[in-house]
Every structure is written in C-alpha cells, then in structure tokens.
mmCIF file of C-alpha atoms and ligand atoms in Angstrom:
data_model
loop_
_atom_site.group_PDB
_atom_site.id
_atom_site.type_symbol
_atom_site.label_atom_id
_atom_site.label_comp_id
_atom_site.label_asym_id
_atom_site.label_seq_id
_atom_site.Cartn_x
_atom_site.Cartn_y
_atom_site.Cartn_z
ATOM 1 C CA UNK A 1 112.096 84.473 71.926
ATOM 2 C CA UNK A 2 108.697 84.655 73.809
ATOM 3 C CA UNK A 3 107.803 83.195 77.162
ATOM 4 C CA UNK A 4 104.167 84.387 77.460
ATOM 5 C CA UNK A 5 102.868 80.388 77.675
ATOM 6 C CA UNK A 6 105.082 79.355 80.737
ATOM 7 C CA UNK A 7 104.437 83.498 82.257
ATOM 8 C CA UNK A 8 100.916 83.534 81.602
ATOM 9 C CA UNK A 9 99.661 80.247 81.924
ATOM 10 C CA UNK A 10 95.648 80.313 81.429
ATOM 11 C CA UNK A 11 95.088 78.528 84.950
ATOM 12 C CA UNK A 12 95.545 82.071 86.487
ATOM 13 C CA UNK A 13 91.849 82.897 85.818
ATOM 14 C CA UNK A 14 90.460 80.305 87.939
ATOM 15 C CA UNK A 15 92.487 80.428 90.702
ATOM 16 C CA UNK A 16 92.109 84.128 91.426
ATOM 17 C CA UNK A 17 88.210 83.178 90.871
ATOM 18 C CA UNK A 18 88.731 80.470 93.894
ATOM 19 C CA UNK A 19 90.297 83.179 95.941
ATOM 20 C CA UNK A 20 87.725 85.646 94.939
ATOM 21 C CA UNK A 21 84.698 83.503 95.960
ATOM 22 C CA UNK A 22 86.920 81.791 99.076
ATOM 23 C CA UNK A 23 87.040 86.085 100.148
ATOM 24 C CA UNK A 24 83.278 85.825 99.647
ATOM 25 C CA UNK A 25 83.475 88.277 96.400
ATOM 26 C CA UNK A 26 80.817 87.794 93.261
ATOM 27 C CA UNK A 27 83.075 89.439 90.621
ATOM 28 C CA UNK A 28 86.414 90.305 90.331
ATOM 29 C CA UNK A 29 87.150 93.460 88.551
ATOM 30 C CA UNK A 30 90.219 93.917 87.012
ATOM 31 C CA UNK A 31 91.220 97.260 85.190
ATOM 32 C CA UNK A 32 95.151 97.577 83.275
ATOM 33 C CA UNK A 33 98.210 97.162 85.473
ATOM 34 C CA UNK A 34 100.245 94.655 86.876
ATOM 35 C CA UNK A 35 97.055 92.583 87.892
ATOM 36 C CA UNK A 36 95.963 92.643 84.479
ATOM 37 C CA UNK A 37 98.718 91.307 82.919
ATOM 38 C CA UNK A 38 99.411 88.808 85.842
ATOM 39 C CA UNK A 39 95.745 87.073 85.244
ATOM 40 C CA UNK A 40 95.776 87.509 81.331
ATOM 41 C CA UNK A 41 99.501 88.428 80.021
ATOM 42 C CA UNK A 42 98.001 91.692 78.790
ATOM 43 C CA UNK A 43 100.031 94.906 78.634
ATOM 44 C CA UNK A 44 96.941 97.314 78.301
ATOM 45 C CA UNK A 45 97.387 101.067 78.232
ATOM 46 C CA UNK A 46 95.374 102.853 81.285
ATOM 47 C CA UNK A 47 93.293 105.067 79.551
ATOM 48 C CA UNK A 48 90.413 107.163 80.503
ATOM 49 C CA UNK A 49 88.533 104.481 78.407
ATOM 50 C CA UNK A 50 87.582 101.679 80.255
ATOM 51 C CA UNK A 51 89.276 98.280 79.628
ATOM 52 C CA UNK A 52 88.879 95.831 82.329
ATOM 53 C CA UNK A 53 88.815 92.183 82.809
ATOM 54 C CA UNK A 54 85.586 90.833 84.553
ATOM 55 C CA UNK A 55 86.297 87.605 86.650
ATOM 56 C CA UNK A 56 82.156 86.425 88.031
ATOM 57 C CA UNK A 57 82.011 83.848 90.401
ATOM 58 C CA UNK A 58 79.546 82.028 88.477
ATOM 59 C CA UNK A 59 79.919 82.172 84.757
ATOM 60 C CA UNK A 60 82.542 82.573 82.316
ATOM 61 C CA UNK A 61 85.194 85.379 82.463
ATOM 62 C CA UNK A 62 85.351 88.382 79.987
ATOM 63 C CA UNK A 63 86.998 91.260 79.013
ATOM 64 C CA UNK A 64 85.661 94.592 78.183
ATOM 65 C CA UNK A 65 87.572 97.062 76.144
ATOM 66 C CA UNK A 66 86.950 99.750 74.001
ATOM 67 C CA UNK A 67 86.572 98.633 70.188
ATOM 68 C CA UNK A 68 89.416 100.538 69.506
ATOM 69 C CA UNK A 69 91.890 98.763 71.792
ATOM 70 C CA UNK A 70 90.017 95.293 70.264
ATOM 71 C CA UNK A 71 92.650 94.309 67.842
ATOM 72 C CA UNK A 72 95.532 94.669 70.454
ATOM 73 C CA UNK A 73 93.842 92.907 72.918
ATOM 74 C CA UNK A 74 93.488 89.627 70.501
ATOM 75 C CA UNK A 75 97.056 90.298 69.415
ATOM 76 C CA UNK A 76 97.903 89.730 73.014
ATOM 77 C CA UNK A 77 98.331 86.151 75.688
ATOM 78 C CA UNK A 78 94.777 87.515 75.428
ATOM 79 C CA UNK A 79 93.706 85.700 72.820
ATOM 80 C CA UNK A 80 95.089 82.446 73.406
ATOM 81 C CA UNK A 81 92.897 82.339 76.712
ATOM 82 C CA UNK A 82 89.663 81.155 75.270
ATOM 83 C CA UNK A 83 87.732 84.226 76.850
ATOM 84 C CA UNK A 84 84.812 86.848 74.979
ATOM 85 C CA UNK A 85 86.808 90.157 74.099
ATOM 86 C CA UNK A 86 83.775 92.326 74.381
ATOM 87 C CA UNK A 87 84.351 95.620 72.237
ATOM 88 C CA UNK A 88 82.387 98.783 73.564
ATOM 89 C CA UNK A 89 81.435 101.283 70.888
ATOM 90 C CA UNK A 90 82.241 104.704 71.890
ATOM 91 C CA UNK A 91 79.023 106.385 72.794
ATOM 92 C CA UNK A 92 78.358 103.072 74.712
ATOM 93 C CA UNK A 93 78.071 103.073 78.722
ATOM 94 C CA UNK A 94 80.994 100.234 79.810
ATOM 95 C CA UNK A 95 79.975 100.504 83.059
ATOM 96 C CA UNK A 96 76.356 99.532 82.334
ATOM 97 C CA UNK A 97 77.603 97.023 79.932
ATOM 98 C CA UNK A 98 79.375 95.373 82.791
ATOM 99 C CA UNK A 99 76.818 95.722 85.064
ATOM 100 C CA UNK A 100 74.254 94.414 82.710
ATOM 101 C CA UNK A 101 75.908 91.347 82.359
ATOM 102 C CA UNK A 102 76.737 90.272 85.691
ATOM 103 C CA UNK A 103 73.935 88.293 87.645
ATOM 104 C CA UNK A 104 71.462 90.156 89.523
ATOM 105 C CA UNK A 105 72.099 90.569 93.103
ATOM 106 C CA UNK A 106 75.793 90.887 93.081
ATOM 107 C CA UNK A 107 76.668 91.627 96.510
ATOM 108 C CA UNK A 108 80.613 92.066 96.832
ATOM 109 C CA UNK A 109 83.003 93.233 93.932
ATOM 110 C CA UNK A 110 86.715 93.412 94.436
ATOM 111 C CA UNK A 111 88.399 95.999 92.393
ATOM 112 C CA UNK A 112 91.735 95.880 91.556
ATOM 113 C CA UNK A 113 94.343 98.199 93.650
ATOM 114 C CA UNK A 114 95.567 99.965 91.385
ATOM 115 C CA UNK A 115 92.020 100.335 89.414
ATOM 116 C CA UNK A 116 91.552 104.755 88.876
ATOM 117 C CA UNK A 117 88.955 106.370 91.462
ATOM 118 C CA UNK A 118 87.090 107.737 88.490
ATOM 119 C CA UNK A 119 86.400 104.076 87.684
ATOM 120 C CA UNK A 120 85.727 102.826 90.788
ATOM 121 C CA UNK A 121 83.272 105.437 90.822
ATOM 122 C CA UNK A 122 81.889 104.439 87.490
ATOM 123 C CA UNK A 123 81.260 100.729 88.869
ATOM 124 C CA UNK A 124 79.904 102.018 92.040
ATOM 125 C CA UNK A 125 76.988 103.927 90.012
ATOM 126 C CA UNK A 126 76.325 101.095 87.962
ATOM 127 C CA UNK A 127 76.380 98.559 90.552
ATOM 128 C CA UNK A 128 75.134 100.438 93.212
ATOM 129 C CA UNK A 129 73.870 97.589 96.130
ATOM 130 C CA UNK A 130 77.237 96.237 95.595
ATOM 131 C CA UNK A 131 79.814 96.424 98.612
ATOM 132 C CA UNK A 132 83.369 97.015 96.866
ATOM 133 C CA UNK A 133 86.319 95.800 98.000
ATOM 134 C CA UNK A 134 90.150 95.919 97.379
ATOM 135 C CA UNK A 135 91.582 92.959 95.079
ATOM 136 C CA UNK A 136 95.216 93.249 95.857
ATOM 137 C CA UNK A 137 95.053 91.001 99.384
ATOM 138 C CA UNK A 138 93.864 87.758 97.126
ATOM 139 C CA UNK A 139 95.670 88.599 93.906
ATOM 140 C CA UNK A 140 98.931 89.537 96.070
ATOM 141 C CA UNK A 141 98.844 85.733 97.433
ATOM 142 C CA UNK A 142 98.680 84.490 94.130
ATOM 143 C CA UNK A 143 101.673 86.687 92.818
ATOM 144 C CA UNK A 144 104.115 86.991 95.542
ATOM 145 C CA UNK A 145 104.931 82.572 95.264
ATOM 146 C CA UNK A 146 106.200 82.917 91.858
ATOM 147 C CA UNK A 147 106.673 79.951 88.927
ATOM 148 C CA UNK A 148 109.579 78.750 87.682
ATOM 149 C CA UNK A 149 109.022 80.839 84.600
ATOM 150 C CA UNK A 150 108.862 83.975 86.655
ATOM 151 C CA UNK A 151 111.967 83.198 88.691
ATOM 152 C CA UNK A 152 113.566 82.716 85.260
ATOM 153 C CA UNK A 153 112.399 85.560 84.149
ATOM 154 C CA UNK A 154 113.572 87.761 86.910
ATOM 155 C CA UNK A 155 116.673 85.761 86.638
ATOM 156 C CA UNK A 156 117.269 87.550 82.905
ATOM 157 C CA UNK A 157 115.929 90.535 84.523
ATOM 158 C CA UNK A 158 118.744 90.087 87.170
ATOM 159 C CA UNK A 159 121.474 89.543 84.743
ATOM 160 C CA UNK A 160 120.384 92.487 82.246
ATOM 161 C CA UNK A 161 120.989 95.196 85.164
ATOM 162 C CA UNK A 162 124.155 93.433 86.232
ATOM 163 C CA UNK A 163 125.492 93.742 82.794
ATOM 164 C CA UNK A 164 124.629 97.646 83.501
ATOM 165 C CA UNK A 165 126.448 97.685 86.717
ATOM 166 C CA UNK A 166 129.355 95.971 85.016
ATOM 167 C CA UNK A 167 130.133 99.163 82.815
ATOM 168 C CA UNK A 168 130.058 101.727 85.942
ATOM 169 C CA UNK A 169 133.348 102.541 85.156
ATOM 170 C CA UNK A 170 132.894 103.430 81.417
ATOM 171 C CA UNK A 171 130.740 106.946 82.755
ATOM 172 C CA UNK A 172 131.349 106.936 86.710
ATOM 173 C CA UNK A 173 133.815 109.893 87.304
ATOM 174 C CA UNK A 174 134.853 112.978 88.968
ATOM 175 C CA UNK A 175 133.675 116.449 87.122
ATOM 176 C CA UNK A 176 130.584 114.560 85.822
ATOM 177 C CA UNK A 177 127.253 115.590 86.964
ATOM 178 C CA UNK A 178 124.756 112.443 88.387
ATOM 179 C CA UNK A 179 122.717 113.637 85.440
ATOM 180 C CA UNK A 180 124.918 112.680 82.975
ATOM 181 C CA UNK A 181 125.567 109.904 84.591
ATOM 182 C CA UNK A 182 122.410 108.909 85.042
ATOM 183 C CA UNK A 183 121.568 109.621 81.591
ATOM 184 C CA UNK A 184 124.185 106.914 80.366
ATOM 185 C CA UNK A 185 122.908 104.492 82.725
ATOM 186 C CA UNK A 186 119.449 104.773 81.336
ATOM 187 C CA UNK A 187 120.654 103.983 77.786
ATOM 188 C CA UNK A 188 122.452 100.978 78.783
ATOM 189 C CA UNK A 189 119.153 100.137 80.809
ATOM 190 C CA UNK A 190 117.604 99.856 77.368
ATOM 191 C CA UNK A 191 120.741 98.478 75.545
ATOM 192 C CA UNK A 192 120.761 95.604 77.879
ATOM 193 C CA UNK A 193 117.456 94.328 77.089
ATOM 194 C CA UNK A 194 114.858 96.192 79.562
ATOM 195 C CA UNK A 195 111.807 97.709 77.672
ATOM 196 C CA UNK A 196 111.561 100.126 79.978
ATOM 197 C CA UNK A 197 113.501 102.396 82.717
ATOM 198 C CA UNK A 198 111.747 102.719 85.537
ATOM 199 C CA UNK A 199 114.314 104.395 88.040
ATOM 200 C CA UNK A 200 117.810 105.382 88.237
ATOM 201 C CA UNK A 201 119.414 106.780 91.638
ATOM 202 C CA UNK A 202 123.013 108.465 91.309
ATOM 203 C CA UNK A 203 123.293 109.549 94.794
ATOM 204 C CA UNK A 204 127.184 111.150 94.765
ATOM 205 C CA UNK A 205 128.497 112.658 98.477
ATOM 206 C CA UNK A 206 125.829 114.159 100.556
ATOM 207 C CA UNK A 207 122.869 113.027 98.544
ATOM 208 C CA UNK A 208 123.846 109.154 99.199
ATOM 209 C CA UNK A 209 122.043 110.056 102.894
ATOM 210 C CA UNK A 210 118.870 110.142 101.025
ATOM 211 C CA UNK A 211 117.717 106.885 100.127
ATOM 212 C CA UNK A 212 115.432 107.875 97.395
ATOM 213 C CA UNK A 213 117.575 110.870 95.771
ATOM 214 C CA UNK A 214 117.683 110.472 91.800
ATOM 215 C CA UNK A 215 119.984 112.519 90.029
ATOM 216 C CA UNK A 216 120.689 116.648 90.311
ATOM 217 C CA UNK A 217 123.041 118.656 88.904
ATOM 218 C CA UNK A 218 125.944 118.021 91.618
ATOM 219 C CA UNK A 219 129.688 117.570 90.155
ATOM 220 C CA UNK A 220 130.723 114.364 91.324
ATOM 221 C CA UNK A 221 134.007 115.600 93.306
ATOM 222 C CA UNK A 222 137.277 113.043 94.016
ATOM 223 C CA UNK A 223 136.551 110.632 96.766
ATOM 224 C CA UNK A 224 132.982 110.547 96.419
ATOM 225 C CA UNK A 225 131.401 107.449 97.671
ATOM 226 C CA UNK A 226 128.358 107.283 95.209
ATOM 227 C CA UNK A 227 124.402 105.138 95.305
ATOM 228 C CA UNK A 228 123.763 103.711 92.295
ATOM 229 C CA UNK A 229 120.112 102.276 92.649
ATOM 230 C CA UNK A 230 119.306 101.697 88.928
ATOM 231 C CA UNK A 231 116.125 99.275 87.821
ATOM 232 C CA UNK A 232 113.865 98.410 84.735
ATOM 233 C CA UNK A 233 110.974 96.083 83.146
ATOM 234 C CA UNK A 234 111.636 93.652 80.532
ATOM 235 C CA UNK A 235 109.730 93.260 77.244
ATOM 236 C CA UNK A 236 108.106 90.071 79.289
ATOM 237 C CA UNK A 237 106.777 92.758 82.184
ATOM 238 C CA UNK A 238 109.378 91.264 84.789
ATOM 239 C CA UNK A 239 111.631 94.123 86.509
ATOM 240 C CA UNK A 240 115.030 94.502 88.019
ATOM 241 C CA UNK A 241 116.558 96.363 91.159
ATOM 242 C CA UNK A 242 119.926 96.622 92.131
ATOM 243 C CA UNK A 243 121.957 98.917 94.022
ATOM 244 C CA UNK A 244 125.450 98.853 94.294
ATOM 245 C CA UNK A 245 128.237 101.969 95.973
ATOM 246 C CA UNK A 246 130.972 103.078 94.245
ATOM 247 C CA UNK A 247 133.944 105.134 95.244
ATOM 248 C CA UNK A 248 135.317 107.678 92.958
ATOM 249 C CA UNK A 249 138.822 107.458 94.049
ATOM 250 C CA UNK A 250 139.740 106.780 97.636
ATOM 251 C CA UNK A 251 136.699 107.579 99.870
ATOM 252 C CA UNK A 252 136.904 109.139 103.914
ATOM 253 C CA UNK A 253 137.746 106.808 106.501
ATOM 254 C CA UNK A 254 134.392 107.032 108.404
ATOM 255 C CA UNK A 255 132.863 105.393 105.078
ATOM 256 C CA UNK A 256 135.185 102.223 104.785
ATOM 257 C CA UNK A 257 134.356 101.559 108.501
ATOM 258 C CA UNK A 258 130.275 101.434 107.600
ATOM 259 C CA UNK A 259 130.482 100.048 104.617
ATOM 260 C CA UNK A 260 132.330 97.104 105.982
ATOM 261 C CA UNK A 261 129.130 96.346 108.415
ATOM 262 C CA UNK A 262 126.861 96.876 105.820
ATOM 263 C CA UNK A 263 128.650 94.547 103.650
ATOM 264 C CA UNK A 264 128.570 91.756 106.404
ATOM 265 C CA UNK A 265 125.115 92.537 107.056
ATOM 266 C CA UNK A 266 123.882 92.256 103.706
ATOM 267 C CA UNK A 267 125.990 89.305 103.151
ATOM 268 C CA UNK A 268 124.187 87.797 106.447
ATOM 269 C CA UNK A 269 120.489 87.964 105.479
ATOM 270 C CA UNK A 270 121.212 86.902 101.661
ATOM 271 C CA UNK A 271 122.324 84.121 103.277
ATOM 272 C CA UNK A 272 120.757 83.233 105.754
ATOM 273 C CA UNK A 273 116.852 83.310 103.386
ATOM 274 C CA UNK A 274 114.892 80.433 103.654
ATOM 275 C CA UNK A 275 111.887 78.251 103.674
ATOM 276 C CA UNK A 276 109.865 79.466 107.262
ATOM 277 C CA UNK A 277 112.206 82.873 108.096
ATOM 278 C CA UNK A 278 109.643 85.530 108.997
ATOM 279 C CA UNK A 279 109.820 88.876 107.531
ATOM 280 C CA UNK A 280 110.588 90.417 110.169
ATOM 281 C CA UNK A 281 113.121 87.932 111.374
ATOM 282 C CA UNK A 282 115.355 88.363 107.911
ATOM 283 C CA UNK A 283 115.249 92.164 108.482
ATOM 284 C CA UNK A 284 116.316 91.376 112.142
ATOM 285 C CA UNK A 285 119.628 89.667 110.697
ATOM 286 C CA UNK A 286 120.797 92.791 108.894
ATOM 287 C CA UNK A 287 119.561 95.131 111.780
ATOM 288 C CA UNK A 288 121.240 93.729 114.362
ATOM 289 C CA UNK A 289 124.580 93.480 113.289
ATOM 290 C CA UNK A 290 123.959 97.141 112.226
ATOM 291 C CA UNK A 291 122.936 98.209 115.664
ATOM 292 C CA UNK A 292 125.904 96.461 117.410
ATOM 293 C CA UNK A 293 128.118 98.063 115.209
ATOM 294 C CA UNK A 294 126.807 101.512 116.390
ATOM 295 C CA UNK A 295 124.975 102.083 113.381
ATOM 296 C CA UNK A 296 121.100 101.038 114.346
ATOM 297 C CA UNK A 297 119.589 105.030 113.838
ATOM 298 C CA UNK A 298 121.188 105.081 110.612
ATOM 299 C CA UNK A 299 119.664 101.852 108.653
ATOM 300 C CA UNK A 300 116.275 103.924 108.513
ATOM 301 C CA UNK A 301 114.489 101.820 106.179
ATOM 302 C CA UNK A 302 113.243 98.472 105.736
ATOM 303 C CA UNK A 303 115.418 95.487 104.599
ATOM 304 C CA UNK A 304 113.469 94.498 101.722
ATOM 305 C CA UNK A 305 110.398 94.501 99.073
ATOM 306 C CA UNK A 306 109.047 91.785 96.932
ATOM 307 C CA UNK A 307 109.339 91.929 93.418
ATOM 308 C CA UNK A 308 107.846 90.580 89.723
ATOM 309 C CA UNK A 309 105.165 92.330 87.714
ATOM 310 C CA UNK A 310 105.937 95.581 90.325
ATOM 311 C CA UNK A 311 109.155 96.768 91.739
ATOM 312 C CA UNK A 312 107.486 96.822 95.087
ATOM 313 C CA UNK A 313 105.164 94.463 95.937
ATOM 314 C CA UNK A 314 104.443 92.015 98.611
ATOM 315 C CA UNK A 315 106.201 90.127 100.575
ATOM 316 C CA UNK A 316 107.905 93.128 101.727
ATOM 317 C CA UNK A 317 110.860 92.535 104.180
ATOM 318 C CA UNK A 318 109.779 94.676 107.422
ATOM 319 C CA UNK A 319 109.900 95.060 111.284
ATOM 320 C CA UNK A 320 106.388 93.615 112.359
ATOM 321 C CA UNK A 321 105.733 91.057 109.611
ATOM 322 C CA UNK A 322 105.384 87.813 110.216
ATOM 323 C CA UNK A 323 105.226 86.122 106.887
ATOM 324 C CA UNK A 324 107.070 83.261 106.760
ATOM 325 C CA UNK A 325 109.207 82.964 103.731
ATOM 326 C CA UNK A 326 108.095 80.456 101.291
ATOM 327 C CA UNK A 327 109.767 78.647 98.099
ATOM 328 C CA UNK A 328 109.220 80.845 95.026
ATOM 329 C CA UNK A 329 109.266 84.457 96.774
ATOM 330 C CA UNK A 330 111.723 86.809 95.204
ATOM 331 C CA UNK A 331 112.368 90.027 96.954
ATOM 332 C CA UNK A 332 115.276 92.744 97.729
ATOM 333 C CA UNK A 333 118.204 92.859 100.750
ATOM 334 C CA UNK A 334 119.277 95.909 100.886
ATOM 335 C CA UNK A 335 120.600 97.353 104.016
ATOM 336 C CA UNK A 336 121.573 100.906 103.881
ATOM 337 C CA UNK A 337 123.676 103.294 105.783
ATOM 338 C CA UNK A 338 123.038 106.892 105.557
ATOM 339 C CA UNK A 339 125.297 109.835 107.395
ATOM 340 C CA UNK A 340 123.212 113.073 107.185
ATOM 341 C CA UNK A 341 125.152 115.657 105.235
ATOM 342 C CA UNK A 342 128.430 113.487 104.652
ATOM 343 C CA UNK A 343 127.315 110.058 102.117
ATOM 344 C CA UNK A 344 125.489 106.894 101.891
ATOM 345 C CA UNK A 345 126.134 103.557 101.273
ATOM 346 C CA UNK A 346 123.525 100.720 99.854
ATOM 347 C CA UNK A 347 123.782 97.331 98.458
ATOM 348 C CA UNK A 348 120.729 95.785 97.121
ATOM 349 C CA UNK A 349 120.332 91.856 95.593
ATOM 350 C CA UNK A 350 116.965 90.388 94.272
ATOM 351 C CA UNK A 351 116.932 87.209 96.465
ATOM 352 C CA UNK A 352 114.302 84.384 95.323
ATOM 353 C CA UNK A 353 113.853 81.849 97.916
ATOM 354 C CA UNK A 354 114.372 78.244 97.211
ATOM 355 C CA UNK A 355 113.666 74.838 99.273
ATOM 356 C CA UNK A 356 117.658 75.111 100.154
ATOM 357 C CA UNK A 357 117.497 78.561 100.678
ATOM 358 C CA UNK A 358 118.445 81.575 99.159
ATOM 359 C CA UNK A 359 119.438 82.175 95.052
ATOM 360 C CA UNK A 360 120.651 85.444 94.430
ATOM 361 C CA UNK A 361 119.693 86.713 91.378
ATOM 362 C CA UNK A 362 122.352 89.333 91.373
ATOM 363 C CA UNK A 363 126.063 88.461 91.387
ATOM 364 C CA UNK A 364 128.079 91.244 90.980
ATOM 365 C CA UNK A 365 130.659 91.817 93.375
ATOM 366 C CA UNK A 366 129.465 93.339 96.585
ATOM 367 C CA UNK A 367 132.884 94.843 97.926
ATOM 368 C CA UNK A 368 133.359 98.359 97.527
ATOM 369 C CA UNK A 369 134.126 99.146 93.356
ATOM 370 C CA UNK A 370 136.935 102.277 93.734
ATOM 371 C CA UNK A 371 136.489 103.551 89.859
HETATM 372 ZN ZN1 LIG B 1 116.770 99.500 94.336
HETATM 373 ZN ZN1 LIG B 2 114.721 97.839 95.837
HETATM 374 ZN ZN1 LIG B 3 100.653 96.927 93.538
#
C-alpha cells in the first residue's frame, strides 16, 4: 500500500517557490530532513555529502546529490516529479556546482532549518554576496495546514500507537525496571507498523515529575502511578505521540485528586479546538481549570506542539501565541501535572482541527488504566 501521490503531491514545489519569492528570496535551498521530503517525498540520508534540493525563483527546480545516492533518489516520489537529478562526481565541488548554476546576482537564499552549519558554510563561500536566510518561517506555513492525505496519514499513525497503548498491561508491572519496559514498548512500536521509534518515556514514581524522563533502571514498586509518553514515524514519514498514566495497583490519594483535574482539563481543550481559537487561548482552557484547582505552578509546560513530518513542529500550543487555529492543523493536548519527588501524571491526544472542530486522532480511554 503506498500513499506517496496523495502525500507528496508535485504542486509542493511551486508553492514553496511563491512563498520563497513572496519572502523576497532568489533560491530556496533545501538539504535532507523533514523539508526535503515535505517538497519532494524524499527520505534522503544526511550525510557529510551534499544532497540538496535547489528551488530558483526563476527557472526550473533541481536536485543535487552525490552520484552515489543517484539511483535512490530516482527510486524515490523523486522521480515522478519531472525535475533534473544532478549527480556530483566525488572530487567535484557541489557547492560551486550549485552556485554555478544559479543566475548571477542572487541576492537572498533561504536555507533550510535544519540544513548542517558546515553546509551553510559551504553555500556561503560559494555564494558569497548572497544574504542567507532561514527557510522554516515559509515552509512551516505550508506544512502546519495539512491535506487530507496527511490527516489520514497521521490518523494510521494515531491508531498504530494506540494499538501499543492497548497492550500496557501485557509488560506494565511491579518488579520490572522502565527499561524493560520500555524495551517491550519499542518492539511493539515497530510491530504495529511504525518504521521507526523515535521516543519512549516510562516515567514510574518520582521520575513522572520530569516531563522528559525516558527510562532508568528504577523497579517499578506497587502503587506506582507511571508516564508512558511513547511515539514513532511511519514507513510514509508521518509520526505519532501519545501519552497516557497508568497505575500499577492502587495509587496515593494526592494522585487521584490531580489526575481528576487533569483529566477534565484535557478533556476541555480537546474539545473545545476549533476554527479561529488562538494558541494561546486553547492552552488557556487547560490552564485555568488547572490553576483553580490549586494546581497552576505544577502544569510547567506548554499545552501543545504541532505535528506531521516532525514530532514538534509548528503550530505549537503556547502562552503568547496568537495563531488562530485553522482547518487541517494537527497538534498535541497534553496537560501535565508534576509533584517534585512524589509522581506525575500526563495525557496527551494528537488533535487535528476540522471546520466543526476538533477530531481526535487518539481514542483510547483517558481515565486512569489501574494494571
Ligand atoms: Zn508525547
Ligand atoms: Zn507530544
Ligand atoms: Zn523543524
């Protein structure tokens, strides 16, 4: 089953070209990442080698790579795109290549934001009376109002780490360490379809405080309340996030009586996403309740990041942003509670928005799981 027509349609490459020249930019340069494979569908390798896709305002788009990365590139959406694969031989100069080939007098570049220093560097030399600037602000408006095809993808995504969260109880116990936990998890990341694990948080007692614990050595003890933040990428590139808190066997008192606001809270922003929310007003929701319930100095992150190509990426869900929410954003809710020394508790659903508000695109049960 492949997807890469309706993920990568071929359209991409002119409209990040209209946002490049609309930013006033005379190339885009675009080295392998989540950029890369946003524009083109390509899954290159970052390599000391330079591969990068060359968007010019005026002429048609190419990509560079070295010869020996040639035959995966055409084996790629790549290929289907209509655009010059332009092998460099190794004791070639890319950079000059590139350089050579773009008009004279090219005056602003954008590089991609997640493009190495050492290449930046290398285009700098090469182009040197051209101003460079970062590519993520244009590309980022372009990514964050995902297709149908992406929502549908994350919506496989969403489902593939549910299935995960569905078998907690199969290695979630007392006298196991998080790492063995967490080791389990991990396989059934990759048994459930991701092509990749990309993070798994076991956060058992004490180390549920910290938000962005992993796993250590700690013997989960009876009565534990335990963070399990697990998330992947799928063979199509599209990831999952999704945190849910477990009790292993009846947890303190103190804990019920948070995790019952948190619950509500969460509950509240998932549904209260829509079409013209701000940001910052959808982290309000969540906050508030928090804070009333005596709680406020304790929720000490922010409600929520976008989410596609990236784990994190825009629109994030923070104090002080006033993005409105529009049809086709996906991002996370997850309020957190965190008692220095004692436990934790998080719950975390991918939320896309939708012209009748929000789809969750997790659906397990967000009540307290006592394995
Ligand atoms: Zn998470
Ligand atoms: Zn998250
Ligand atoms: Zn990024």
């Amino acid at each position: 089953m492949t997807h890469d027509a309706e993920l990568y349609p071929a359209d991409r490459l002119d409209r990040a070209r209209a946002a490049a020249v609309a930013a006033g930019y005379d190339a885009l340069l675009v080295s392998p990442g989540p950029d890369l494979r946003y524009l083109t569908g390509y899954e290159a390798l970052p390599l000391e080698r330079l591969t990068c896709l060359v968007l010019p305002a005026e002429g048609e788009a190419f990509l560079v790579v070295p010869r020996l990365e040639k035959p995966a590139a055409e084996a790629s959406p790549v290929g289907g795109l209509g655009i010059e694969i332009a092998g460099w031989a190794e004791t070639e100069d890319p950079y000059a290549l590139v350089a050579g080939r773009l008009a004279r007098g090219v005056g602003r570049v954008a590089v991609d934001d997640h493009m190495w220093a050492e290449k930046v560097f290398g285009f700098r030399a090469a182009l040197p009376g051209a101003e460079q600037g970062l590519a993520g602000p244009l590309l980022h408006g372009l990514r964050m109002r995902k297709s149908p095809a992406e929502v549908a993808a994350l919506r496989r995504a969403g489902a593939a780490i549910d299935r995960v969260h569905t078998r907690m109880a199969d290695w979630l116990r007392a006298g196991r360490t998080e790492r063995e936990v967490g080791r389990d998890i991990a396989e059934a990341l990759l048994a459930e379809g991701h092509a990749r694990v990309d993070f798994v948080i076991v956060a058992s007692g004490p180390n549920g405080a910290s938000p962005h614990h992993e796993v250590s050595d700690r013997v989960i003890g009876a009565g534990d309340p335990v963070v399990v933040d697990i998330g992947g990428t799928m063979p199509d590139g599209y990831c999952s996030d999704s945190t849910r808190t477990y009790a292993v066997g009846a947890p303190p008192a103190d804990f019920l009586e948070y995790y019952a606001v948190l619950l509500a809270a969460q509950t509240a922003q998932t549904e209260a996403v829509r079409p013209g929310l701000t940001a910052e007003a959808l982290d309000a929701v969540g906050r508030d309740l928090i804070t009333a319930a005596g709680y406020g100095d304790r929720f000490i992150h922010r409600t929520g990041h976008g989410i596609g190509l990236e784990t994190h990426e825009e629109p994030y869900i923070v104090a002080g942003s006033t993005r409105p929410l529009e049809p086709g954003m996906a991002f996370s809710v997850e309020p957190g509670v965190y008692l220095p020394g004692r436990h934790g508790a998080r719950i975390e659903d991918i939320v896309v928005c939708t012209p009748d508000g929000g789809e969750r695109l997790n659906v397990t049960g967000r009540e307290l799981v006592v394995l």
